[in-house]
Amino acid sequence: MKILIVGAGFSGAVIGRELAESGHSIDIIDSREHIGGNCYTERDEDTNVMVHKYGPHIFHTDNEEVWNYVNAHTEFKPYINRVKSTSKGAVYSLPINLHTINQFFNKTMSPAEAEKFILEEQADTSIIEPVTFEDQAMRFVGKDLYQAFFEGYTKKQWGCDPSELPASILKRLPVRFNYNDNYFFHKYQGMPVEGYTPIIESILNHEKINVELGVEFSQETALGYDHIFFSGPLDGYFSYQLGRLGYRTLDFERIDYEGDYQGCAVMNYGDLDVPYTRIAEHKHFTPWENHEKSVCFKEFSRSCGENDIPYYPIRLVEEKEMLARYIDLAHSTKGVTFVGRLGTYRYLDMDVTIAEALKTAKQFLQDVSDGVSPKPFYVEVL
Ligand code: UDP
């Protein structure tokens, strides 16, 4: 089959490779001038630091197949994400752990004492089933820690009150009653030695894959192909005919510095009066390299306009209703499968993106061999 894939990020690259391995001819286009989508990394010209152009990406997964997959395409070094947060003039450790709790409340509690203290004196145990982000925080850490670390940050990040957001957003972060300050709890965690771009390059390196950059998708581009995998915005494929799905976008403000600017890779800012959410100092993502000069990026979150790069799907009630209508539209459209963060309008970590791409390719190949019409989605979208 002759297949067109729109988007050269992880979804498009992995699906392209799997189908190419099965003998199909793959053309991949991307509107940007580089591969890798928002995972794109490059060495900064001035400092030679590996910069994550669209914000920090740390690879973490429990999925052994995915871990082996990425390791087959590039060398990883162990990397543990240890995040700090500045709140009201003091620096704390994130995710909330025993160090955070003891420092914040000026105590020297043991794990058991801290757990009892949070449960009996801080947490709002009247909340049985947390539904919103605010409920989830109030139930598990209580008002004081919620206000210091989550309320302001989340208002800045999402542009709305945490009481309007689902609890699932906060469930991404653990609360620990020991001194483990690893931001993630997955079995495998690491950083690609030469960044993410070479992984995508290696995945795309196949004689049956042809990549063209700087090419916008249009319905004319699609002519002559047997099937399309679309990893661009779902609403964009349908020319936004039912309205625009809401996203948050990010603006980055560069800081150049001689030496070590903040001493860690990621410093979050919990206070509402600090306009940015965090500062990433990229040389700390490669602790095995030595760099005198440093480059950091302040991250500002705002509502995504028509010409901005979409980052985080908002997925509140309104967006979900619109999403359901776009899904119906997709089901009545033949010859295209929607994939990835933008194609399925979900916030996806890299490992989930790769796992879903592998699954999509496998099930598509199965449908083709069974003579069944390919499906618009091979994953649960709503
Ligand atoms: N969050 C917060 N304070 C922090 C870090 C995170 O309130 O210091 C909330 C915020 O709403 C964020 C969510 O937790 O969107 C998930 O955080 P994560 O660090 O996973 O966000 P990402 O790095 O994916 O943007």
Coordinates of C-alpha atoms and ligand atoms in Angstrom, one line a residue:
M1 CA 0.0 0.0 0.0
K2 CA 1.0 3.6 -0.5
I3 CA 0.7 5.4 2.8
L4 CA 0.8 9.1 3.8
I5 CA 1.7 10.0 7.3
V6 CA 1.2 13.5 8.5
G7 CA 3.6 14.5 11.2
A8 CA 7.2 13.3 11.9
G9 CA 7.0 13.1 15.7
F10 CA 7.1 9.8 17.6
S11 CA 3.6 8.7 16.5
G12 CA 4.2 9.2 12.8
A13 CA 7.8 7.8 12.9
V14 CA 6.9 4.6 14.8
I15 CA 3.9 3.8 12.7
G16 CA 5.8 4.6 9.5
R17 CA 8.6 2.3 10.5
E18 CA 6.3 -0.6 11.5
L19 CA 4.5 -0.4 8.2
A20 CA 7.7 0.0 6.2
E21 CA 9.0 -3.1 7.8
S22 CA 5.9 -4.9 6.5
G23 CA 6.7 -3.7 2.9
H24 CA 4.5 -0.7 2.6
S25 CA 5.7 2.5 0.9
I26 CA 5.6 5.4 3.3
D27 CA 5.7 9.2 2.7
I28 CA 5.9 11.3 5.8
I29 CA 5.3 15.1 5.7
D30 CA 5.7 17.6 8.4
S31 CA 4.9 21.3 8.3
R32 CA 7.9 22.2 10.4
E33 CA 11.4 22.2 9.1
H34 CA 12.5 19.5 11.5
I35 CA 11.5 16.0 12.5
G36 CA 10.6 15.0 16.1
G37 CA 7.6 17.3 16.7
N38 CA 7.6 18.8 20.2
C39 CA 10.3 16.2 21.3
Y40 CA 12.8 17.9 19.0
T41 CA 16.2 18.6 20.6
E42 CA 19.2 20.4 19.2
R43 CA 22.6 21.7 20.4
D44 CA 22.5 25.3 21.2
E45 CA 24.9 27.2 18.9
D46 CA 26.2 29.5 21.6
T47 CA 26.6 27.1 24.5
N48 CA 26.7 23.7 22.8
V49 CA 24.1 22.6 25.5
M50 CA 21.5 20.1 24.2
V51 CA 18.3 22.1 24.3
H52 CA 14.8 20.6 24.4
K53 CA 13.3 23.2 22.0
Y54 CA 9.7 22.7 23.1
G55 CA 10.3 22.3 26.8
P56 CA 11.8 19.5 29.0
H57 CA 11.3 15.9 28.0
I58 CA 12.3 13.1 30.4
F59 CA 11.9 9.6 29.3
H60 CA 10.2 7.4 31.9
T61 CA 8.2 4.2 31.5
D62 CA 7.2 0.9 33.0
N63 CA 6.7 -0.6 29.5
E64 CA 9.7 -2.8 28.8
E65 CA 8.9 -3.2 25.1
V66 CA 8.9 0.6 24.7
W67 CA 12.1 1.0 26.7
N68 CA 13.8 -1.6 24.5
Y69 CA 12.5 0.1 21.4
V70 CA 14.0 3.5 22.2
N71 CA 17.2 1.9 23.5
A72 CA 17.6 0.1 20.2
H73 CA 17.6 3.5 18.4
T74 CA 19.9 5.5 20.6
E75 CA 22.1 5.4 23.7
F76 CA 20.4 6.4 27.0
K77 CA 22.1 7.4 30.2
P78 CA 20.4 7.1 33.6
Y79 CA 18.7 10.3 34.6
I80 CA 16.5 10.9 37.6
N81 CA 14.2 13.9 37.4
R82 CA 14.5 15.8 40.7
V83 CA 12.4 19.0 40.6
K84 CA 12.5 21.9 43.0
S85 CA 9.8 24.4 43.7
T86 CA 10.1 28.0 44.9
S87 CA 7.2 29.2 47.1
K88 CA 7.0 32.4 49.1
G89 CA 10.8 33.0 49.2
A90 CA 11.8 29.4 50.0
V91 CA 13.0 26.4 47.9
Y92 CA 11.4 23.0 48.5
S93 CA 11.7 19.6 47.0
L94 CA 9.1 18.1 44.7
P95 CA 7.1 15.9 44.4
I96 CA 5.9 16.4 47.9
N97 CA 8.0 14.1 50.1
L98 CA 9.2 13.9 53.7
H99 CA 11.8 16.6 53.1
T100 CA 9.1 19.0 51.7
I101 CA 6.8 18.3 54.6
N102 CA 9.4 18.7 57.3
Q103 CA 10.8 21.8 55.8
F104 CA 7.5 23.4 55.1
F105 CA 6.1 22.8 58.6
N106 CA 9.5 23.3 60.2
K107 CA 9.4 19.8 61.8
T108 CA 11.6 16.7 62.1
M109 CA 8.9 14.1 61.7
S110 CA 9.5 10.4 60.9
P111 CA 7.7 8.9 57.9
A112 CA 5.0 7.5 60.2
E113 CA 4.6 10.8 62.1
A114 CA 4.4 12.8 58.8
E115 CA 1.8 10.5 57.4
K116 CA -0.3 10.8 60.6
F117 CA 0.2 14.5 60.7
I118 CA -1.0 15.0 57.0
L119 CA -3.9 12.6 57.5
E120 CA -5.1 14.0 60.8
E121 CA -4.2 17.6 60.7
Q122 CA -3.9 18.6 57.1
A123 CA -6.0 16.4 54.7
D124 CA -9.6 17.1 54.2
T125 CA -10.9 13.6 54.8
S126 CA -14.5 14.6 54.3
I127 CA -13.7 14.3 50.6
I128 CA -14.3 10.7 49.8
E129 CA -14.3 10.6 46.0
P130 CA -12.1 13.5 44.7
V131 CA -13.5 14.7 41.4
T132 CA -11.6 17.9 40.8
F133 CA -7.9 18.8 41.0
E134 CA -8.7 20.9 44.1
D135 CA -10.5 18.0 45.8
Q136 CA -7.6 15.6 45.0
A137 CA -5.1 18.0 46.6
M138 CA -7.2 18.9 49.6
R139 CA -7.9 15.2 50.2
F140 CA -4.3 14.1 50.0
V141 CA -2.1 17.0 51.2
G142 CA -4.5 19.6 52.6
K143 CA -4.9 23.4 52.2
D144 CA -1.4 24.7 53.2
L145 CA 0.6 22.5 50.8
Y146 CA -2.1 22.8 48.1
Q147 CA -1.8 26.6 48.2
A148 CA 2.0 26.6 48.3
F149 CA 2.7 24.2 45.5
F150 CA -0.4 23.5 43.4
E151 CA -3.0 26.3 43.4
G152 CA -0.9 29.1 41.9
Y153 CA 1.1 26.9 39.6
T154 CA -2.0 25.2 38.2
K155 CA -3.9 28.5 37.7
K156 CA -0.9 29.7 35.7
Q157 CA -0.5 26.4 33.8
W158 CA -4.1 25.9 32.8
G159 CA -5.6 29.4 33.0
C160 CA -8.5 28.3 35.1
D161 CA -9.3 27.4 38.7
P162 CA -8.1 24.0 39.9
S163 CA -11.7 23.3 41.0
E164 CA -12.6 23.2 37.2
L165 CA -9.9 20.7 36.4
P166 CA -10.1 16.9 36.7
A167 CA -8.4 15.1 39.6
S168 CA -6.5 13.0 37.0
I169 CA -4.1 15.9 36.3
L170 CA -2.8 15.8 39.9
K171 CA -2.8 12.0 40.1
R172 CA 0.3 12.2 37.8
L173 CA 2.3 13.4 40.8
P174 CA 3.0 11.2 43.8
V175 CA 3.0 12.2 47.5
R176 CA 5.7 10.4 49.5
F177 CA 6.4 10.0 53.2
N178 CA 10.1 9.2 52.7
Y179 CA 13.0 11.2 51.3
N180 CA 12.6 9.8 47.8
D181 CA 12.6 12.9 45.5
N182 CA 12.4 11.1 42.2
Y183 CA 9.6 12.9 40.3
F184 CA 8.6 9.7 38.6
F185 CA 7.8 6.3 39.9
H186 CA 8.5 4.3 36.7
K187 CA 10.9 1.4 36.5
Y188 CA 12.9 2.9 33.6
Q189 CA 14.0 6.5 33.4
G190 CA 16.7 8.1 31.3
M191 CA 17.9 10.7 28.9
P192 CA 19.1 10.1 25.4
V193 CA 22.8 11.0 25.3
E194 CA 22.4 13.0 22.0
G195 CA 18.9 14.1 22.6
Y196 CA 15.6 12.9 21.1
T197 CA 16.1 14.0 17.5
P198 CA 18.5 11.1 16.7
I199 CA 16.0 8.5 18.0
I200 CA 13.4 9.8 15.5
E201 CA 16.1 10.0 12.8
S202 CA 17.0 6.3 13.4
I203 CA 13.4 5.2 13.4
L204 CA 12.8 7.0 10.1
N205 CA 16.0 5.5 8.6
H206 CA 14.4 2.9 6.3
E207 CA 14.5 2.5 2.5
K208 CA 10.7 2.5 2.3
I209 CA 10.3 5.7 4.2
N210 CA 10.5 9.1 2.5
V211 CA 10.3 12.3 4.6
E212 CA 9.5 15.8 3.4
L213 CA 9.8 18.7 5.7
G214 CA 8.2 22.1 5.5
V215 CA 5.1 20.6 3.8
E216 CA 1.6 21.6 4.9
F217 CA -1.1 19.0 4.7
S218 CA -4.0 19.6 2.4
Q219 CA -6.7 17.3 1.0
E220 CA -4.8 17.5 -2.4
T221 CA -1.7 16.2 -0.8
A222 CA -3.7 13.1 0.2
L223 CA -4.7 12.2 -3.3
G224 CA -3.1 9.0 -4.6
Y225 CA -2.6 7.4 -1.2
D226 CA -4.4 4.2 0.0
H227 CA -4.5 5.4 3.6
I228 CA -3.5 8.4 5.7
F229 CA -2.2 8.5 9.3
F230 CA -2.9 11.9 10.6
S231 CA -1.0 13.1 13.7
G232 CA -1.9 16.8 13.3
P233 CA -4.8 18.4 15.2
L234 CA -8.0 16.4 14.8
D235 CA -10.1 19.6 14.4
G236 CA -7.5 20.9 11.9
Y237 CA -8.1 17.9 9.6
F238 CA -11.7 18.9 9.4
S239 CA -10.8 22.6 8.8
Y240 CA -12.2 23.4 12.3
Q241 CA -15.8 23.1 10.9
L242 CA -17.2 22.3 14.4
G243 CA -15.0 24.9 16.2
R244 CA -11.6 24.8 17.7
L245 CA -10.5 22.4 20.4
G246 CA -8.8 24.3 23.2
Y247 CA -5.1 24.0 23.9
R248 CA -2.6 25.7 26.2
T249 CA 0.5 26.9 24.4
L250 CA 3.9 27.9 25.9
D251 CA 6.1 30.9 25.4
F252 CA 9.8 30.6 26.3
E253 CA 12.0 33.4 27.5
R254 CA 15.7 32.7 27.1
I255 CA 18.3 33.4 29.8
D256 CA 22.0 33.2 29.0
Y257 CA 24.3 32.8 32.0
E258 CA 28.0 32.2 32.7
G259 CA 28.2 29.3 35.1
D260 CA 25.3 27.6 37.0
Y261 CA 22.1 29.7 37.0
Q262 CA 19.9 27.7 39.3
G263 CA 21.8 24.5 40.2
C264 CA 19.1 22.1 39.0
A265 CA 17.3 21.2 35.7
V266 CA 13.8 22.3 36.7
M267 CA 12.7 24.9 39.2
N268 CA 8.9 25.4 39.5
Y269 CA 7.3 28.5 40.8
G270 CA 4.2 28.0 42.9
D271 CA 3.4 31.7 43.5
L272 CA 0.7 33.3 41.4
D273 CA 2.6 36.7 41.3
V274 CA 5.5 35.1 39.5
P275 CA 4.2 35.0 35.9
Y276 CA 6.1 32.0 34.6
T277 CA 5.5 28.4 35.8
R278 CA 9.0 27.1 35.7
I279 CA 12.6 27.6 34.6
A280 CA 14.5 24.8 32.9
E281 CA 18.3 24.9 32.8
H282 CA 19.1 22.5 30.1
K283 CA 22.7 21.6 30.8
H284 CA 21.5 19.8 33.9
F285 CA 19.6 17.3 31.7
T286 CA 23.0 15.9 30.7
P287 CA 25.0 15.8 34.0
W288 CA 27.7 13.8 32.2
E289 CA 28.6 16.8 30.1
N290 CA 30.6 19.8 31.2
H291 CA 29.5 23.3 30.1
E292 CA 30.8 26.6 31.5
K293 CA 28.0 28.6 29.8
S294 CA 24.4 28.0 30.5
V295 CA 21.1 28.5 28.8
C296 CA 17.8 28.5 30.6
F297 CA 14.2 29.0 29.5
K298 CA 11.4 30.6 31.5
E299 CA 8.1 28.9 30.6
F300 CA 4.9 31.0 30.3
S301 CA 1.6 29.2 29.7
R302 CA -1.3 30.8 27.9
S303 CA -4.3 30.1 25.7
C304 CA -3.4 28.7 22.3
G305 CA -4.3 31.1 19.4
E306 CA -4.7 30.1 15.8
N307 CA -1.1 30.5 14.8
D308 CA 0.5 29.1 18.0
I309 CA 1.9 25.7 18.6
P310 CA -0.6 23.6 20.6
Y311 CA 0.9 21.9 23.7
Y312 CA -1.6 20.8 26.3
P313 CA -5.1 19.7 25.4
I314 CA -7.5 21.3 27.9
R315 CA -10.3 18.6 27.8
L316 CA -12.8 20.3 30.0
V317 CA -16.5 19.7 29.6
E318 CA -16.9 22.0 26.6
E319 CA -13.9 20.6 24.8
K320 CA -15.0 17.0 25.4
E321 CA -18.4 17.8 23.9
M322 CA -16.8 19.2 20.8
L323 CA -14.3 16.3 20.7
A324 CA -17.2 13.8 20.7
R325 CA -18.6 15.5 17.6
Y326 CA -15.2 15.4 15.9
I327 CA -15.0 11.7 16.7
D328 CA -18.4 11.1 15.0
L329 CA -17.1 13.0 12.0
A330 CA -13.9 10.9 11.9
H331 CA -16.1 7.7 12.0
S332 CA -17.9 8.8 8.9
T333 CA -14.7 9.6 7.1
K334 CA -12.9 6.8 5.2
G335 CA -9.2 6.3 4.6
V336 CA -7.7 8.2 7.6
T337 CA -6.6 7.1 11.1
F338 CA -6.0 9.8 13.7
V339 CA -3.0 9.2 16.0
G340 CA -0.9 10.9 18.7
R341 CA -1.4 13.8 21.1
L342 CA -3.0 16.1 18.5
G343 CA -4.8 13.5 16.5
T344 CA -6.5 12.1 19.5
Y345 CA -6.5 15.3 21.6
R346 CA -5.0 13.8 24.7
Y347 CA -2.0 14.7 26.9
L348 CA 0.4 11.8 26.2
D349 CA 3.8 11.0 27.7
M350 CA 6.4 9.8 25.2
D351 CA 6.2 6.2 26.3
V352 CA 2.5 6.0 25.9
T353 CA 2.7 7.7 22.5
I354 CA 5.2 5.0 21.3
A355 CA 3.2 2.1 22.8
E356 CA 0.0 3.4 21.1
A357 CA 1.8 3.8 17.8
L358 CA 3.1 0.3 17.9
K359 CA -0.4 -1.0 18.8
T360 CA -2.0 1.1 16.0
A361 CA 0.4 -0.2 13.4
K362 CA -0.1 -3.8 14.4
Q363 CA -3.9 -3.6 14.4
F364 CA -3.9 -1.7 11.1
L365 CA -1.8 -4.4 9.5
Q366 CA -4.2 -7.0 10.9
D367 CA -7.2 -5.2 9.5
V368 CA -5.5 -4.9 6.1
S369 CA -4.7 -8.6 6.0
D370 CA -8.2 -9.5 7.1
G371 CA -9.6 -7.3 4.4
V372 CA -11.4 -5.1 7.0
S373 CA -11.6 -1.3 6.5
P374 CA -9.0 0.5 8.7
K375 CA -10.4 2.3 11.7
P376 CA -10.3 6.1 12.4
F377 CA -8.9 5.4 15.9
Y378 CA -7.1 2.3 17.3
V379 CA -7.1 3.7 20.9
E380 CA -9.8 4.9 23.3
V381 CA -10.1 8.7 22.7
L382 CA -12.9 10.0 25.0
Ligands
UDP1 N1 1.6 20.9 39.2 C1 1.6 21.9 40.2 N2 2.7 22.3 40.7 C2 3.9 21.9 40.3 C3 4.0 20.9 39.3 C4 2.8 20.4 38.8 O1 0.5 22.3 40.5 O2 4.9 22.4 40.9 C5 0.4 20.4 38.6 C6 0.0 21.2 37.3 O3 -1.4 21.4 37.3 C7 0.5 20.3 36.2 C8 0.3 18.9 36.8 O4 0.5 19.1 38.2 O5 -0.2 20.6 35.0 C9 1.1 17.9 36.2 O6 2.5 18.2 36.4 P1 3.6 17.7 35.5 O7 4.9 18.1 36.1 O8 3.4 16.3 35.2 O9 3.4 18.6 34.2 P2 4.3 18.6 32.8 O10 5.7 18.6 33.1 O11 3.8 17.5 32.0 O12 3.9 19.9 32.2

